[in-house]
Amino acid sequence: QVQLVESGGGLVQAGGSLRLSCAASGGTFSHYVMGWFRQAPGKEREFVAAISWSGISTSYAVSVKGRFTISRDNAKNTVTLQMNSLKPEDTALYYCAADRAPWSNGNYYVNEYDYWGHGTQVTVSS
């Protein structure tokens, strides 16, 4: 069983930056594809970014590509999401997730992830 704890959310003005972190415990971190998802009020949970076991492969939602960067440190069991040029539409609860399946076409789907954190709130003011 993998436990995931997100941190780093907060309130920021449009154009600003935030760095989210996710700390994992209880499993072999380097065996999981890691992803970030977000959910705004009244909307479905949506894919943001994912990173392969080794960190070599990454995937991004079109809406965040070029602004967000996902990375991982397997020695520290952490995955981070650097968010730059934030927009009000980025406001959401951001979740970290772990997928036991191998890297395959970007691991975009919510339902394929096995473990989830409780989320960290990101609010971008205009």
Coordinates of N, CA and C in Angstrom, one line a residue, residues 23-92:
A23 N 5.1 13.4 -1.4 CA 5.9 12.5 -0.8 C 5.2 11.1 -0.7
A24 N 6.0 10.1 -1.1 CA 5.4 8.7 -1.1 C 6.1 7.8 -0.1
S25 N 5.3 6.9 0.5 CA 5.8 6.0 1.4 C 5.0 4.7 1.3
G26 N 5.6 3.6 1.8 CA 4.9 2.3 1.9 C 5.0 1.5 0.7
G27 N 5.8 1.8 -0.3 CA 6.0 1.0 -1.5 C 7.3 1.3 -2.1
T28 N 7.6 0.6 -3.3 CA 8.8 0.8 -4.0 C 8.5 1.9 -5.0
F29 N 8.9 3.1 -4.6 CA 8.5 4.3 -5.4 C 8.9 4.2 -6.9
S30 N 10.1 3.7 -7.1 CA 10.6 3.7 -8.4 C 9.9 2.7 -9.4
H31 N 9.0 2.0 -8.8 CA 8.2 1.0 -9.6 C 6.9 1.6 -10.1
Y32 N 6.6 2.9 -9.8 CA 5.3 3.4 -10.1 C 5.5 4.6 -11.1
V33 N 4.6 4.6 -12.1 CA 4.4 5.8 -12.8 C 3.7 6.8 -11.9
M34 N 4.1 8.0 -11.9 CA 3.5 9.0 -11.0 C 2.8 10.1 -11.9
G35 N 1.6 10.5 -11.4 CA 0.9 11.5 -12.1 C 0.3 12.6 -11.2
W36 N 0.0 13.7 -11.8 CA -0.7 14.8 -11.2 C -2.0 15.0 -11.9
F37 N -3.1 15.2 -11.1 CA -4.4 15.4 -11.6 C -5.0 16.6 -10.9
R38 N -6.1 17.2 -11.4 CA -6.7 18.3 -10.7 C -8.2 18.2 -10.9
Q39 N -8.9 18.8 -9.9 CA -10.4 18.8 -10.0 C -10.9 20.2 -9.5
A40 N -11.5 20.9 -10.3 CA -12.2 22.1 -10.0 C -13.6 21.9 -9.5
P41 N -14.2 22.8 -8.7 CA -15.6 22.6 -8.3 C -16.5 22.4 -9.4
G42 N -17.3 21.3 -9.3 CA -18.3 21.0 -10.4 C -17.8 20.4 -11.6
K43 N -16.5 20.1 -11.6 CA -15.9 19.5 -12.8 C -15.3 18.1 -12.5
E44 N -15.1 17.3 -13.5 CA -14.5 16.0 -13.3 C -13.0 16.2 -13.1
R45 N -12.4 15.2 -12.4 CA -11.0 15.1 -12.2 C -10.3 15.0 -13.6
E46 N -9.2 15.8 -13.8 CA -8.6 15.8 -15.1 C -7.1 15.6 -15.0
F47 N -6.5 15.0 -16.0 CA -5.1 14.7 -16.1 C -4.3 16.1 -16.2
V48 N -3.2 16.1 -15.5 CA -2.3 17.3 -15.7 C -0.9 16.9 -16.3
A49 N -0.3 15.9 -15.6 CA 1.0 15.5 -16.0 C 1.4 14.1 -15.5
A50 N 2.3 13.4 -16.1 CA 2.7 12.1 -15.6 C 4.2 11.9 -16.0
I51 N 4.9 11.0 -15.2 CA 6.3 10.8 -15.4 C 6.6 9.3 -15.2
S52 N 7.4 8.8 -16.1 CA 7.7 7.4 -16.0 C 8.6 7.0 -14.8
W53 N 8.8 5.7 -14.7 CA 9.6 5.2 -13.5 C 10.9 5.9 -13.4
S54 N 11.6 6.0 -14.6 CA 13.0 6.5 -14.6 C 13.0 8.0 -14.6
G55 N 11.9 8.6 -15.0 CA 11.9 10.0 -15.1 C 12.2 10.5 -16.5
I56 N 12.5 9.6 -17.4 CA 12.9 9.9 -18.8 C 11.8 10.4 -19.6
S57 N 10.6 9.8 -19.4 CA 9.4 10.1 -20.2 C 8.4 10.9 -19.4
T58 N 7.9 11.9 -20.0 CA 6.8 12.7 -19.3 C 5.7 13.0 -20.3
S59 N 4.5 13.3 -19.8 CA 3.4 13.7 -20.6 C 2.7 14.8 -19.9
Y60 N 2.0 15.6 -20.7 CA 1.3 16.8 -20.2 C 0.0 17.0 -20.9
A61 N -1.0 17.5 -20.1 CA -2.2 18.0 -20.7 C -1.9 19.2 -21.6
V62 N -2.6 19.3 -22.7 CA -2.4 20.4 -23.6 C -2.5 21.8 -22.9
S63 N -3.4 21.9 -21.9 CA -3.6 23.2 -21.3 C -2.5 23.6 -20.4
V64 N -1.6 22.7 -20.0 CA -0.5 23.1 -19.2 C 0.9 22.9 -19.8
K65 N 0.9 22.3 -21.0 CA 2.2 22.1 -21.6 C 3.0 23.4 -21.9
G66 N 4.2 23.4 -21.5 CA 5.0 24.6 -21.7 C 5.0 25.5 -20.4
R67 N 4.1 25.3 -19.5 CA 4.0 26.1 -18.3 C 4.3 25.2 -17.1
F68 N 4.0 24.0 -17.1 CA 4.2 23.1 -16.0 C 5.3 22.1 -16.3
T69 N 6.0 21.7 -15.2 CA 7.1 20.7 -15.4 C 7.0 19.6 -14.3
I70 N 6.9 18.4 -14.6 CA 6.9 17.3 -13.7 C 8.3 16.7 -13.6
S71 N 8.7 16.3 -12.3 CA 10.0 15.7 -12.1 C 9.8 14.8 -10.9
R72 N 10.8 13.9 -10.8 CA 10.8 13.0 -9.7 C 12.2 12.7 -9.1
D73 N 12.3 12.4 -7.9 CA 13.5 12.0 -7.2 C 13.3 10.6 -6.6
N74 N 13.8 9.6 -7.2 CA 13.5 8.2 -6.7 C 14.3 8.0 -5.4
A75 N 15.4 8.7 -5.2 CA 16.1 8.5 -3.9 C 15.4 9.1 -2.7
K76 N 14.6 10.1 -3.0 CA 13.8 10.8 -1.9 C 12.3 10.4 -1.9
N77 N 11.9 9.6 -2.9 CA 10.5 9.2 -3.0 C 9.6 10.4 -3.1
T78 N 10.0 11.3 -4.0 CA 9.1 12.5 -4.2 C 8.9 12.8 -5.7
V79 N 7.8 13.4 -6.0 CA 7.5 13.9 -7.3 C 7.0 15.3 -7.1
T80 N 7.5 16.2 -8.1 CA 7.1 17.6 -8.0 C 6.5 18.0 -9.2
L81 N 5.7 19.1 -9.1 CA 5.1 19.8 -10.2 C 5.4 21.2 -10.1
Q82 N 6.3 21.7 -11.0 CA 6.6 23.1 -11.0 C 5.6 23.8 -12.0
M83 N 4.9 24.8 -11.4 CA 3.8 25.4 -12.2 C 4.1 26.9 -12.4
N84 N 4.3 27.3 -13.6 CA 4.7 28.7 -13.9 C 3.6 29.3 -14.7
S85 N 3.6 30.6 -14.8 CA 2.6 31.4 -15.6 C 1.2 30.9 -15.3
L86 N 0.9 30.9 -14.0 CA -0.4 30.3 -13.6 C -1.6 31.2 -14.1
K87 N -2.7 30.6 -14.4 CA -3.9 31.3 -14.8 C -5.0 31.0 -13.9
P88 N -6.0 31.8 -13.8 CA -7.2 31.6 -12.9 C -7.8 30.2 -13.2
E89 N -7.8 29.8 -14.5 CA -8.4 28.5 -14.8 C -7.6 27.3 -14.3
D90 N -6.4 27.5 -13.7 CA -5.6 26.5 -13.1 C -6.1 26.2 -11.7
T91 N -7.0 27.0 -11.2 CA -7.5 26.9 -9.8 C -8.2 25.5 -9.7
A92 N -7.8 24.7 -8.7 CA -8.3 23.4 -8.5 C -7.7 22.7 -7.3

